[in-house]
Amino acid sequence: MKSILVHIHDDSGQKARLQAALDLTRASGGHLTCLQITPYNEMVTLDPLGGAYALAVDMAQMREAEVASQQTLEAQLHHEDVNWDWQHGEGDAATCLLRASRLADVVVVTLPRGDRYYPGAPLPIVGDLVTHCRSSVLALPPAVGTIDIAGRALVAWDGSHEAAVALLRATPLLKRASEVHVVMIEERDKPVFPPTDASIYLSRHGIYSELHEWPRKDRTVEEALIHAIGELKADWMVMGAFGHSRLRETIFGGVTRYLLAESPVPLLLAH
C-alpha cells in the first residue's frame, strides 16, 4: 500500500487517525495525502419559507480555525520521516474523500461511537466510504491511538466475495504482521466453505497463517468475533463489509454494523 489518504477534521479522533496514517505510511514506504475538508453543508440553515442560507460569520470562523489547524499539523509533518502532501476540499466529507480516494490504496478514518452526534465527534462517514470506495478503509475505534501493523492480525473469513476482496487488498500489510490468524465462525445455517482457501492463498504470498474454526456456542457471529479478538490478542482485523439492502440505513449486515460500533481494534474493511 503506497498511497494513503487520511481525513483531516478537527474532532476527537484526529490525533489517533493521523498517527495511524503516519505509521502505515512509514511501514509501507508510501506517500501520505492529508485531505482537510470544510463541511460547508453543516453551516447551511433552512428558513421557514423553504430557502437555505449559510452564516458568513460562522463560515469565516470555521475557515480560520482550519487554517490554524493546518499550520499546526504541517509543522508536525515536517518532522516526520514520510512523504506527504496537503489537499483541501469543500462540501460533504464522504463525497470529498470518495473523490480523492480514486487512486488511493487505503483511506484512514475514525469509527464514531454511539448514535448521537456531539460537537467534536468523528463524522459518521465510514458506512458511505466502505459502501462506495474501491480502496480499503482503515477505521480506528476512538479509544485506539494507532495501528500496530507488525502486531497480530486477524482475518475474519466466511468464504464470501467481500471477505475475499478484503483479504486480497490486505495482503501487503499482512506480510508485515508478526502473526496472522484466519478465523472462521462456525455457522450451522449456512453452506460450508472450504476453510483452507484463505490460508492457501496467503501461503502463496509467503504468509504463514493459523486457521481457526471458532466455536460459536450460544453467541452471535459478531460476538464470537469479538471473543476471538480477545483470545488471540489481535491488534487489528481484516473483514469484508457487506450489504443486504440498497437503503442507506440498512446497507450493512448485522455483523458489520455491530463491529463498526463495538470493535476494540482497528478494522481494515473492503466491500
mmCIF file of C-alpha atoms in Angstrom:
data_model
loop_
_atom_site.group_PDB
_atom_site.id
_atom_site.type_symbol
_atom_site.label_atom_id
_atom_site.label_comp_id
_atom_site.label_asym_id
_atom_site.label_seq_id
_atom_site.Cartn_x
_atom_site.Cartn_y
_atom_site.Cartn_z
ATOM 1 C CA MET A 1 0.000 0.000 0.000
ATOM 2 C CA LYS A 2 1.841 3.049 -1.272
ATOM 3 C CA SER A 3 -0.869 5.707 -1.369
ATOM 4 C CA ILE A 4 -2.520 6.541 1.962
ATOM 5 C CA LEU A 5 -5.314 9.099 2.322
ATOM 6 C CA VAL A 6 -6.279 10.454 5.752
ATOM 7 C CA HIS A 7 -9.292 12.563 6.689
ATOM 8 C CA ILE A 8 -8.274 15.811 8.392
ATOM 9 C CA HIS A 9 -11.051 17.202 10.559
ATOM 10 C CA ASP A 10 -10.802 18.756 13.996
ATOM 11 C CA ASP A 11 -12.559 16.069 16.000
ATOM 12 C CA SER A 12 -11.741 13.796 18.918
ATOM 13 C CA GLY A 13 -10.275 11.115 16.635
ATOM 14 C CA GLN A 14 -7.953 13.267 14.548
ATOM 15 C CA LYS A 15 -4.758 12.787 16.576
ATOM 16 C CA ALA A 16 -5.004 9.000 16.552
ATOM 17 C CA ARG A 17 -6.171 8.958 12.927
ATOM 18 C CA LEU A 18 -3.177 10.961 11.757
ATOM 19 C CA GLN A 19 -0.780 8.884 13.849
ATOM 20 C CA ALA A 20 -2.149 5.661 12.359
ATOM 21 C CA ALA A 21 -1.824 7.088 8.856
ATOM 22 C CA LEU A 22 1.775 8.115 9.567
ATOM 23 C CA ASP A 23 2.632 4.682 10.966
ATOM 24 C CA LEU A 24 1.021 2.983 7.983
ATOM 25 C CA THR A 25 2.844 5.245 5.515
ATOM 26 C CA ARG A 26 6.141 4.699 7.287
ATOM 27 C CA ALA A 27 5.705 0.919 7.385
ATOM 28 C CA SER A 28 4.871 0.713 3.678
ATOM 29 C CA GLY A 29 7.354 3.339 2.480
ATOM 30 C CA GLY A 30 4.449 5.095 0.833
ATOM 31 C CA HIS A 31 3.039 8.595 0.424
ATOM 32 C CA LEU A 32 0.528 10.280 2.725
ATOM 33 C CA THR A 33 -2.153 12.658 1.471
ATOM 34 C CA CYS A 34 -3.868 14.760 4.131
ATOM 35 C CA LEU A 35 -7.303 15.861 2.965
ATOM 36 C CA GLN A 36 -8.768 18.673 5.032
ATOM 37 C CA ILE A 37 -12.463 19.167 4.322
ATOM 38 C CA THR A 38 -14.534 22.242 5.069
ATOM 39 C CA PRO A 39 -18.063 20.855 5.629
ATOM 40 C CA TYR A 40 -19.957 23.932 4.457
ATOM 41 C CA ASN A 41 -23.112 21.821 4.280
ATOM 42 C CA GLU A 42 -23.104 21.740 8.096
ATOM 43 C CA MET A 43 -23.345 25.531 8.140
ATOM 44 C CA VAL A 44 -26.437 25.734 5.940
ATOM 45 C CA THR A 45 -29.596 26.901 7.710
ATOM 46 C CA LEU A 46 -33.129 26.386 6.410
ATOM 47 C CA ASP A 47 -35.698 29.133 6.805
ATOM 48 C CA PRO A 48 -39.454 28.574 7.261
ATOM 49 C CA LEU A 49 -40.144 29.543 3.639
ATOM 50 C CA GLY A 50 -38.020 26.739 2.268
ATOM 51 C CA GLY A 51 -34.913 28.765 1.497
ATOM 52 C CA ALA A 52 -31.385 27.980 2.615
ATOM 53 C CA TYR A 53 -28.501 30.215 3.565
ATOM 54 C CA ALA A 54 -25.132 29.970 5.268
ATOM 55 C CA LEU A 55 -23.936 32.222 8.056
ATOM 56 C CA ALA A 56 -20.932 34.093 6.669
ATOM 57 C CA VAL A 57 -19.512 34.794 10.125
ATOM 58 C CA ASP A 58 -19.620 31.136 11.146
ATOM 59 C CA MET A 59 -18.055 30.068 7.848
ATOM 60 C CA ALA A 60 -15.246 32.584 8.256
ATOM 61 C CA GLN A 61 -14.586 31.396 11.798
ATOM 62 C CA MET A 62 -14.553 27.780 10.658
ATOM 63 C CA ARG A 63 -12.033 28.532 7.925
ATOM 64 C CA GLU A 64 -9.798 30.484 10.326
ATOM 65 C CA ALA A 65 -9.769 27.512 12.696
ATOM 66 C CA GLU A 66 -8.921 25.188 9.821
ATOM 67 C CA VAL A 67 -6.001 27.363 8.699
ATOM 68 C CA ALA A 68 -4.630 27.352 12.243
ATOM 69 C CA SER A 69 -5.033 23.578 12.430
ATOM 70 C CA GLN A 70 -3.328 23.157 9.058
ATOM 71 C CA GLN A 71 -0.343 25.200 10.182
ATOM 72 C CA THR A 72 -0.004 23.156 13.364
ATOM 73 C CA LEU A 73 -0.250 19.818 11.584
ATOM 74 C CA GLU A 74 2.071 20.821 8.759
ATOM 75 C CA ALA A 75 4.682 21.826 11.351
ATOM 76 C CA GLN A 76 4.360 18.303 12.781
ATOM 77 C CA LEU A 77 4.533 16.641 9.376
ATOM 78 C CA HIS A 78 7.762 18.445 8.509
ATOM 79 C CA HIS A 79 9.406 16.481 11.346
ATOM 80 C CA GLU A 80 8.028 13.102 10.256
ATOM 81 C CA ASP A 81 10.090 10.825 8.034
ATOM 82 C CA VAL A 82 7.351 10.348 5.422
ATOM 83 C CA ASN A 83 6.474 11.865 2.066
ATOM 84 C CA TRP A 84 3.257 13.839 2.280
ATOM 85 C CA ASP A 85 1.098 16.483 0.665
ATOM 86 C CA TRP A 86 -1.839 18.583 1.839
ATOM 87 C CA GLN A 87 -5.117 18.975 -0.027
ATOM 88 C CA HIS A 88 -8.291 20.873 0.752
ATOM 89 C CA GLY A 89 -11.879 20.062 -0.110
ATOM 90 C CA GLU A 90 -15.254 21.693 0.481
ATOM 91 C CA GLY A 91 -18.647 20.107 0.987
ATOM 92 C CA ASP A 92 -19.800 16.704 2.143
ATOM 93 C CA ALA A 93 -16.922 14.862 3.833
ATOM 94 C CA ALA A 94 -17.730 11.397 2.466
ATOM 95 C CA THR A 95 -18.130 12.731 -1.080
ATOM 96 C CA CYS A 96 -14.813 14.577 -0.930
ATOM 97 C CA LEU A 97 -12.998 11.539 0.439
ATOM 98 C CA LEU A 98 -14.515 9.261 -2.191
ATOM 99 C CA ARG A 99 -13.414 11.628 -4.937
ATOM 100 C CA ALA A 100 -9.875 11.797 -3.555
ATOM 101 C CA SER A 101 -9.663 8.029 -2.972
ATOM 102 C CA ARG A 102 -9.831 7.038 -6.634
ATOM 103 C CA LEU A 103 -6.082 6.425 -6.715
ATOM 104 C CA ALA A 104 -5.575 5.701 -3.017
ATOM 105 C CA ASP A 105 -4.802 2.265 -1.611
ATOM 106 C CA VAL A 106 -6.329 2.939 1.780
ATOM 107 C CA VAL A 107 -8.419 5.667 3.427
ATOM 108 C CA VAL A 108 -7.893 6.266 7.156
ATOM 109 C CA VAL A 109 -10.921 7.384 9.186
ATOM 110 C CA THR A 110 -12.327 7.106 12.710
ATOM 111 C CA LEU A 111 -15.253 4.984 13.817
ATOM 112 C CA PRO A 112 -17.980 7.023 15.523
ATOM 113 C CA ARG A 113 -19.329 5.681 18.791
ATOM 114 C CA GLY A 114 -22.997 5.837 19.661
ATOM 115 C CA ASP A 115 -25.974 7.013 17.630
ATOM 116 C CA ARG A 116 -25.847 10.644 18.714
ATOM 117 C CA TYR A 117 -23.589 13.197 17.100
ATOM 118 C CA TYR A 118 -21.999 15.654 19.534
ATOM 119 C CA PRO A 119 -19.570 18.562 18.967
ATOM 120 C CA GLY A 120 -16.117 17.150 18.336
ATOM 121 C CA ALA A 121 -17.361 13.651 17.487
ATOM 122 C CA PRO A 122 -15.885 11.882 14.438
ATOM 123 C CA LEU A 123 -18.206 12.230 11.459
ATOM 124 C CA PRO A 124 -20.395 9.150 10.749
ATOM 125 C CA ILE A 125 -18.964 8.562 7.264
ATOM 126 C CA VAL A 126 -17.481 5.067 7.486
ATOM 127 C CA GLY A 127 -20.593 3.399 6.086
ATOM 128 C CA ASP A 128 -20.699 5.582 2.970
ATOM 129 C CA LEU A 129 -16.970 5.148 2.370
ATOM 130 C CA VAL A 130 -16.940 1.365 2.675
ATOM 131 C CA THR A 131 -20.020 1.014 0.501
ATOM 132 C CA HIS A 132 -18.756 3.126 -2.390
ATOM 133 C CA CYS A 133 -14.958 3.217 -2.074
ATOM 134 C CA ARG A 134 -12.780 0.941 -4.201
ATOM 135 C CA SER A 135 -9.928 1.404 -1.760
ATOM 136 C CA SER A 136 -9.605 -0.305 1.586
ATOM 137 C CA VAL A 137 -10.882 1.682 4.547
ATOM 138 C CA LEU A 138 -8.886 1.622 7.771
ATOM 139 C CA ALA A 139 -11.309 2.553 10.557
ATOM 140 C CA LEU A 140 -9.991 3.209 14.057
ATOM 141 C CA PRO A 141 -12.051 2.980 17.237
ATOM 142 C CA PRO A 142 -11.878 6.318 19.091
ATOM 143 C CA ALA A 143 -10.026 4.783 22.047
ATOM 144 C CA VAL A 144 -7.248 3.301 19.892
ATOM 145 C CA GLY A 145 -4.191 5.513 19.397
ATOM 146 C CA THR A 146 -2.786 3.947 16.220
ATOM 147 C CA ILE A 147 -2.425 0.619 14.388
ATOM 148 C CA ASP A 148 0.354 -1.879 15.046
ATOM 149 C CA ILE A 149 0.868 -3.305 11.567
ATOM 150 C CA ALA A 150 3.695 -5.516 12.840
ATOM 151 C CA GLY A 151 1.451 -6.990 15.527
ATOM 152 C CA ARG A 152 -1.114 -9.795 15.402
ATOM 153 C CA ALA A 153 -3.627 -9.660 12.556
ATOM 154 C CA LEU A 154 -6.976 -11.431 12.493
ATOM 155 C CA VAL A 155 -8.712 -12.184 9.189
ATOM 156 C CA ALA A 156 -12.468 -12.708 9.526
ATOM 157 C CA TRP A 157 -13.218 -15.337 6.885
ATOM 158 C CA ASP A 158 -16.534 -16.724 5.680
ATOM 159 C CA GLY A 159 -15.694 -17.523 2.063
ATOM 160 C CA SER A 160 -17.767 -14.634 0.714
ATOM 161 C CA HIS A 161 -16.843 -12.314 -2.131
ATOM 162 C CA GLU A 162 -16.497 -9.406 0.300
ATOM 163 C CA ALA A 163 -14.178 -11.362 2.595
ATOM 164 C CA ALA A 164 -12.043 -12.353 -0.403
ATOM 165 C CA VAL A 165 -11.775 -8.746 -1.601
ATOM 166 C CA ALA A 166 -10.745 -7.621 1.881
ATOM 167 C CA LEU A 167 -8.106 -10.358 2.060
ATOM 168 C CA LEU A 168 -6.689 -9.507 -1.373
ATOM 169 C CA ARG A 169 -6.352 -5.830 -0.509
ATOM 170 C CA ALA A 170 -4.872 -6.534 2.923
ATOM 171 C CA THR A 171 -2.147 -8.909 1.708
ATOM 172 C CA PRO A 172 0.621 -6.247 1.512
ATOM 173 C CA LEU A 173 0.006 -5.355 5.154
ATOM 174 C CA LEU A 174 -0.428 -8.951 6.303
ATOM 175 C CA LYS A 175 3.115 -9.605 5.093
ATOM 176 C CA ARG A 176 4.300 -7.266 7.843
ATOM 177 C CA ALA A 177 2.283 -8.848 10.645
ATOM 178 C CA SER A 178 4.073 -10.979 13.234
ATOM 179 C CA GLU A 179 1.115 -13.389 13.332
ATOM 180 C CA VAL A 180 -1.845 -13.902 11.020
ATOM 181 C CA HIS A 181 -4.920 -15.724 12.314
ATOM 182 C CA VAL A 182 -7.670 -16.706 9.898
ATOM 183 C CA VAL A 183 -10.896 -17.081 11.867
ATOM 184 C CA MET A 184 -13.987 -18.772 10.515
ATOM 185 C CA ILE A 185 -17.006 -18.724 12.824
ATOM 186 C CA GLU A 186 -18.958 -21.959 12.891
ATOM 187 C CA GLU A 187 -22.406 -21.467 11.384
ATOM 188 C CA ARG A 188 -24.932 -24.240 11.105
ATOM 189 C CA ASP A 189 -27.391 -22.409 8.846
ATOM 190 C CA LYS A 190 -25.016 -21.505 6.003
ATOM 191 C CA PRO A 191 -23.186 -23.548 3.358
ATOM 192 C CA VAL A 192 -19.778 -24.770 4.411
ATOM 193 C CA PHE A 193 -16.973 -23.038 2.522
ATOM 194 C CA PRO A 194 -13.541 -24.642 2.258
ATOM 195 C CA PRO A 195 -11.904 -23.134 5.349
ATOM 196 C CA THR A 196 -8.388 -23.572 3.964
ATOM 197 C CA ASP A 197 -8.844 -21.276 0.935
ATOM 198 C CA ALA A 198 -7.661 -18.112 2.672
ATOM 199 C CA SER A 199 -4.631 -19.787 4.234
ATOM 200 C CA ILE A 200 -3.651 -21.397 0.933
ATOM 201 C CA TYR A 201 -3.839 -18.016 -0.791
ATOM 202 C CA LEU A 202 -1.732 -16.363 1.903
ATOM 203 C CA SER A 203 0.870 -19.126 1.739
ATOM 204 C CA ARG A 204 1.378 -18.408 -1.953
ATOM 205 C CA HIS A 205 2.407 -14.915 -0.909
ATOM 206 C CA GLY A 206 4.836 -16.218 1.670
ATOM 207 C CA ILE A 207 2.490 -15.524 4.596
ATOM 208 C CA TYR A 208 2.095 -18.210 7.243
ATOM 209 C CA SER A 209 -1.308 -18.163 8.878
ATOM 210 C CA GLU A 210 -3.001 -20.139 11.597
ATOM 211 C CA LEU A 211 -6.520 -21.296 10.805
ATOM 212 C CA HIS A 212 -9.228 -21.314 13.477
ATOM 213 C CA GLU A 213 -12.742 -22.731 13.178
ATOM 214 C CA TRP A 214 -14.047 -20.648 16.052
ATOM 215 C CA PRO A 215 -16.877 -22.153 18.101
ATOM 216 C CA ARG A 216 -19.977 -20.025 18.034
ATOM 217 C CA LYS A 217 -21.628 -21.719 21.038
ATOM 218 C CA ASP A 218 -24.611 -19.600 22.120
ATOM 219 C CA ARG A 219 -23.134 -16.359 20.758
ATOM 220 C CA THR A 220 -23.936 -14.375 17.653
ATOM 221 C CA VAL A 221 -21.319 -14.326 14.887
ATOM 222 C CA GLU A 222 -20.262 -10.807 15.822
ATOM 223 C CA GLU A 223 -19.956 -11.694 19.491
ATOM 224 C CA ALA A 224 -17.845 -14.713 18.583
ATOM 225 C CA LEU A 225 -15.539 -12.492 16.528
ATOM 226 C CA ILE A 226 -15.118 -10.089 19.440
ATOM 227 C CA HIS A 227 -14.295 -13.106 21.616
ATOM 228 C CA ALA A 228 -11.717 -14.287 19.056
ATOM 229 C CA ILE A 229 -10.085 -10.843 19.020
ATOM 230 C CA GLY A 230 -9.650 -11.020 22.776
ATOM 231 C CA GLU A 231 -8.489 -14.631 22.955
ATOM 232 C CA LEU A 232 -5.968 -14.270 20.118
ATOM 233 C CA LYS A 233 -4.851 -10.830 21.344
ATOM 234 C CA ALA A 234 -5.301 -9.420 17.850
ATOM 235 C CA ASP A 235 -4.014 -5.888 17.180
ATOM 236 C CA TRP A 236 -6.091 -5.332 14.030
ATOM 237 C CA MET A 237 -8.653 -7.155 11.929
ATOM 238 C CA VAL A 238 -9.378 -7.621 8.228
ATOM 239 C CA MET A 239 -13.003 -8.096 7.248
ATOM 240 C CA GLY A 240 -15.353 -7.723 4.324
ATOM 241 C CA ALA A 241 -18.294 -5.357 4.723
ATOM 242 C CA PHE A 242 -21.476 -6.486 3.052
ATOM 243 C CA GLY A 243 -24.975 -5.199 2.470
ATOM 244 C CA HIS A 244 -28.413 -6.742 2.495
ATOM 245 C CA SER A 245 -30.364 -3.717 1.268
ATOM 246 C CA ARG A 246 -29.903 -0.798 -1.092
ATOM 247 C CA LEU A 247 -31.276 1.550 1.507
ATOM 248 C CA ARG A 248 -28.538 3.588 3.188
ATOM 249 C CA GLU A 249 -29.947 2.941 6.670
ATOM 250 C CA THR A 250 -29.744 -0.832 6.251
ATOM 251 C CA ILE A 251 -26.808 -1.203 3.890
ATOM 252 C CA PHE A 252 -24.735 -3.208 6.353
ATOM 253 C CA GLY A 253 -25.446 -6.635 7.684
ATOM 254 C CA GLY A 254 -25.683 -7.200 11.403
ATOM 255 C CA VAL A 255 -22.078 -8.377 11.791
ATOM 256 C CA THR A 256 -20.583 -5.346 10.086
ATOM 257 C CA ARG A 257 -22.878 -2.895 11.845
ATOM 258 C CA TYR A 258 -22.059 -4.415 15.229
ATOM 259 C CA LEU A 259 -18.291 -4.345 14.694
ATOM 260 C CA LEU A 260 -18.334 -0.769 13.436
ATOM 261 C CA ALA A 261 -19.842 0.142 16.782
ATOM 262 C CA GLU A 262 -18.074 -2.292 19.106
ATOM 263 C CA SER A 263 -14.718 -3.383 17.660
ATOM 264 C CA PRO A 264 -11.865 -2.857 20.147
ATOM 265 C CA VAL A 265 -9.243 -2.929 17.382
ATOM 266 C CA PRO A 266 -8.723 -1.126 14.054
ATOM 267 C CA LEU A 267 -10.679 -2.615 11.136
ATOM 268 C CA LEU A 268 -9.346 -2.880 7.597
ATOM 269 C CA LEU A 269 -12.570 -3.000 5.585
ATOM 270 C CA ALA A 270 -13.460 -3.650 1.961
ATOM 271 C CA HIS A 271 -16.764 -4.148 0.145
#
